Short mmCIF file of C-alpha atoms in Angstrom, two decimals:
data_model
loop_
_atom_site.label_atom_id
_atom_site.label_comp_id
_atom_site.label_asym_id
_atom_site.label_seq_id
_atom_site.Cartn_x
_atom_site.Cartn_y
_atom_site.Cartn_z
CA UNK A 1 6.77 2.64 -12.24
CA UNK A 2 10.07 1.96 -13.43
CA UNK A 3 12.08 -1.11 -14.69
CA UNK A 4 15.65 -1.43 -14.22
CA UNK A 5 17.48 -4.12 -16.01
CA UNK A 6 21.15 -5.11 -14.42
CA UNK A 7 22.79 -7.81 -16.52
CA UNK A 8 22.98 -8.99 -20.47
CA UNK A 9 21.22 -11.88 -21.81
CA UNK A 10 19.51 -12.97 -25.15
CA UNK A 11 16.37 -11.18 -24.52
CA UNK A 12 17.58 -8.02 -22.92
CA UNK A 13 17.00 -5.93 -25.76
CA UNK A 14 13.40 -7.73 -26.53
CA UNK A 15 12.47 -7.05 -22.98
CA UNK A 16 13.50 -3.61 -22.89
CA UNK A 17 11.74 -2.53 -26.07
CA UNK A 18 8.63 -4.41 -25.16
CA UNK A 19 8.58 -2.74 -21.61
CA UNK A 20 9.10 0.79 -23.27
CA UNK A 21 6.01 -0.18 -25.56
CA UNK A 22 4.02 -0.13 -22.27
CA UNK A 23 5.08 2.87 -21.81
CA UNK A 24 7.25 2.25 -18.75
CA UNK A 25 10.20 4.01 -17.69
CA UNK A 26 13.47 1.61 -18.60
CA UNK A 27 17.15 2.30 -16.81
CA UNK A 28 19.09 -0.61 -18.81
CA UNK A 29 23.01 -0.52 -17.92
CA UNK A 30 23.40 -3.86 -18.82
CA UNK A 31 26.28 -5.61 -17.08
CA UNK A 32 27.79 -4.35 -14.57
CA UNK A 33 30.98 -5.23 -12.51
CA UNK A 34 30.02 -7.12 -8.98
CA UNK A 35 31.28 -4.33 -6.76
CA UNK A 36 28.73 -2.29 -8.12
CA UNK A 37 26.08 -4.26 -7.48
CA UNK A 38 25.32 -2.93 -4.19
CA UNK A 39 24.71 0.10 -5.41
CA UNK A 40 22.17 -0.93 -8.26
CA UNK A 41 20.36 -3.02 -5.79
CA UNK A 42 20.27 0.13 -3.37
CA UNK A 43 18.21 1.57 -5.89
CA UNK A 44 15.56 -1.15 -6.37
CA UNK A 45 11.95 -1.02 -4.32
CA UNK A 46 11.11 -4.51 -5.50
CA UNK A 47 13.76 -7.12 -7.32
CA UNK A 48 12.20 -9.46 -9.53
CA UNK A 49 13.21 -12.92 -10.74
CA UNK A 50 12.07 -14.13 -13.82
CA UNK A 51 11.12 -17.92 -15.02
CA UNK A 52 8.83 -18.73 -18.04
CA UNK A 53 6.60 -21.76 -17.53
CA UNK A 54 8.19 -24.99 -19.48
CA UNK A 55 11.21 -23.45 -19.33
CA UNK A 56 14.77 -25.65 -17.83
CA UNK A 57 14.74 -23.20 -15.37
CA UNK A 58 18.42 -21.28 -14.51
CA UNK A 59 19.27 -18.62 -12.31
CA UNK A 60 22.35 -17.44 -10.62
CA UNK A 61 21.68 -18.20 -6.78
CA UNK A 62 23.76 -15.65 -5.68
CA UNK A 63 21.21 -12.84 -7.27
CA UNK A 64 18.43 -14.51 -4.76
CA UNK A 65 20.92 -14.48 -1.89
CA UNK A 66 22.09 -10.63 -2.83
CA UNK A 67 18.22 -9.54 -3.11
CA UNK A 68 18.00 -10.84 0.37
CA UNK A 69 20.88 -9.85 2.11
CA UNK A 70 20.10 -6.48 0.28
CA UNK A 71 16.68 -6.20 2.45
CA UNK A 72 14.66 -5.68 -1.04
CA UNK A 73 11.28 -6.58 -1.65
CA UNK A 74 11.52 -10.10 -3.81
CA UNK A 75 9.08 -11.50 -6.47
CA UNK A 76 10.14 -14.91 -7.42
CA UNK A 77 8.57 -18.10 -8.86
CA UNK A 78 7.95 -20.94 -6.95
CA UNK A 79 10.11 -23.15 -7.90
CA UNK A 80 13.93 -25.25 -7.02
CA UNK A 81 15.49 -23.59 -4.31
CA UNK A 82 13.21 -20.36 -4.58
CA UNK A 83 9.62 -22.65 -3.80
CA UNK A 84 12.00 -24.81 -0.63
CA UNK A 85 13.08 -21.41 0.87
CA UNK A 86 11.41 -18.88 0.30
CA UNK A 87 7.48 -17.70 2.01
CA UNK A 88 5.09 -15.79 -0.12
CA UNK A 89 3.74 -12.87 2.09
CA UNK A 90 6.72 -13.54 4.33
CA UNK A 91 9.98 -12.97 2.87
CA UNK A 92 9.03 -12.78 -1.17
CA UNK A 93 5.60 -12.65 -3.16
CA UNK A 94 5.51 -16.00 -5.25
CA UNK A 95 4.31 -16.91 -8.55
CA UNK A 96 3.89 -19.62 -10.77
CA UNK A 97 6.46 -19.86 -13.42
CA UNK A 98 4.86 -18.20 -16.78
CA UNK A 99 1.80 -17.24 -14.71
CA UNK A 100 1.85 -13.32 -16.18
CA UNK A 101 -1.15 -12.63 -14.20
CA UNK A 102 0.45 -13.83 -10.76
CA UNK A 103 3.85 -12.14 -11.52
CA UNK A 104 1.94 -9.02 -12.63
CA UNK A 105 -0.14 -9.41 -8.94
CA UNK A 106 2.46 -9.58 -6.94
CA UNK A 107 4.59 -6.74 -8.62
CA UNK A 108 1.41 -4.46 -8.03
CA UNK A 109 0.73 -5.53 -4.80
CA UNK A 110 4.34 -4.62 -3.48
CA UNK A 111 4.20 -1.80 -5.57
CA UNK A 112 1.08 -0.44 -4.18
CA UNK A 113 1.81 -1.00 -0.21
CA UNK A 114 4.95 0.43 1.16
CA UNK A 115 4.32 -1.57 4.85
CA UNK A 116 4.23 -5.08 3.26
CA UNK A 117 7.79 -4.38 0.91
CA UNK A 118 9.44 -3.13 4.27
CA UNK A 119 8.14 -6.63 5.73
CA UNK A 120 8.89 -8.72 2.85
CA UNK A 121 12.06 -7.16 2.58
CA UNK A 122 13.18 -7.55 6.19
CA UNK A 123 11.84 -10.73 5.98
CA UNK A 124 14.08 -11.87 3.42
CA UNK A 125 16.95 -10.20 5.20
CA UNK A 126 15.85 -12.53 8.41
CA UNK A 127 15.77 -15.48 6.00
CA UNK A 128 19.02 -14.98 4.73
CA UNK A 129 20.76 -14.83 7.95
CA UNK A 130 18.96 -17.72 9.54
CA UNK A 131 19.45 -20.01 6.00
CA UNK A 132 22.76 -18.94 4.47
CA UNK A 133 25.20 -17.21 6.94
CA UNK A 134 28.43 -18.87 6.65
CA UNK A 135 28.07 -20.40 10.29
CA UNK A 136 24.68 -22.16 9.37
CA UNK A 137 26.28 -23.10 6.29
CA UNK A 138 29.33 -24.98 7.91
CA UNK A 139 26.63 -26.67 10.82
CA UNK A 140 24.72 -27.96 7.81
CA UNK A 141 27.87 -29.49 6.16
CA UNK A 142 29.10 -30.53 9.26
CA UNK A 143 26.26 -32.49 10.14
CA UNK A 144 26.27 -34.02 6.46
CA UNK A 145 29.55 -35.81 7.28
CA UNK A 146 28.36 -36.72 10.76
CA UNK A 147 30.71 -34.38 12.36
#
């Protein structure tokens, strides 16, 4: 197994050193520039977001929305807009926020079966399309102002 890390943060270099104590495999470039992202996200079996329990939980939407338009595998906590949209088994494995043992499941059981990441991950790509394509997008804002 192997952890790549896209993007800079306070505990980037914490959570690299503490995955390398585990003995994993760490690819770190930090931040890159958006055009690249594609490519980084080419190279990913499973994406994973990240949320500590207790924790005033942020996250760039757009990295949820690029997982899924990017057909990945997702494992994301279930919470905000991740717990409204998203289906654990469907389109992304789910966790409780700072449950280690559920995000640790989840990473291992996309990990270990190569048929349910394809489904997850086409799942999402489904989701995606159906939820945030720019023409669902403007019928949902259109129907907010009774248009």
């Amino acid at each position: 197994l192997s952890v790549l890390l896209v993007g800079d943060g306070a505990d980037r270099d914490r959570t690299v050193d503490y995955a390398r104590s585990l003995g994993l495999h760490v690819v770190a470039p930090g931040a890159v520039d958006h055009d690249e992202v594609p490519d980084w996200l080419a190279t990913m079996d499973i994406a994973v977001i990240l949320a500590a329990r207790g924790q005033s939980f942020h996250y760039s939407p757009l990295k949820l929305k690029e997982y899924m338009a990017a057909g990945r595998a997702i494992v994301a906590p279930a919470v905000g807009e991740m717990g409204r949209v998203l289906r654990d088994g469907v389109d992304a494995c789910l966790y409780g926020p700072g449950n280690v043992g559920e995000l640790a499941d989840a990473i291992q059981r996309l990990a270990s079966d190569g048929d349910l990441r394809a489904r997850v991950g086409a799942g999402a790509v489904d989701t995606v399309v159906a939820r945030f394509s720019i023409d669902t997008q403007l019928d949902e804002v259109l129907q907010r102002l009774g248009l």
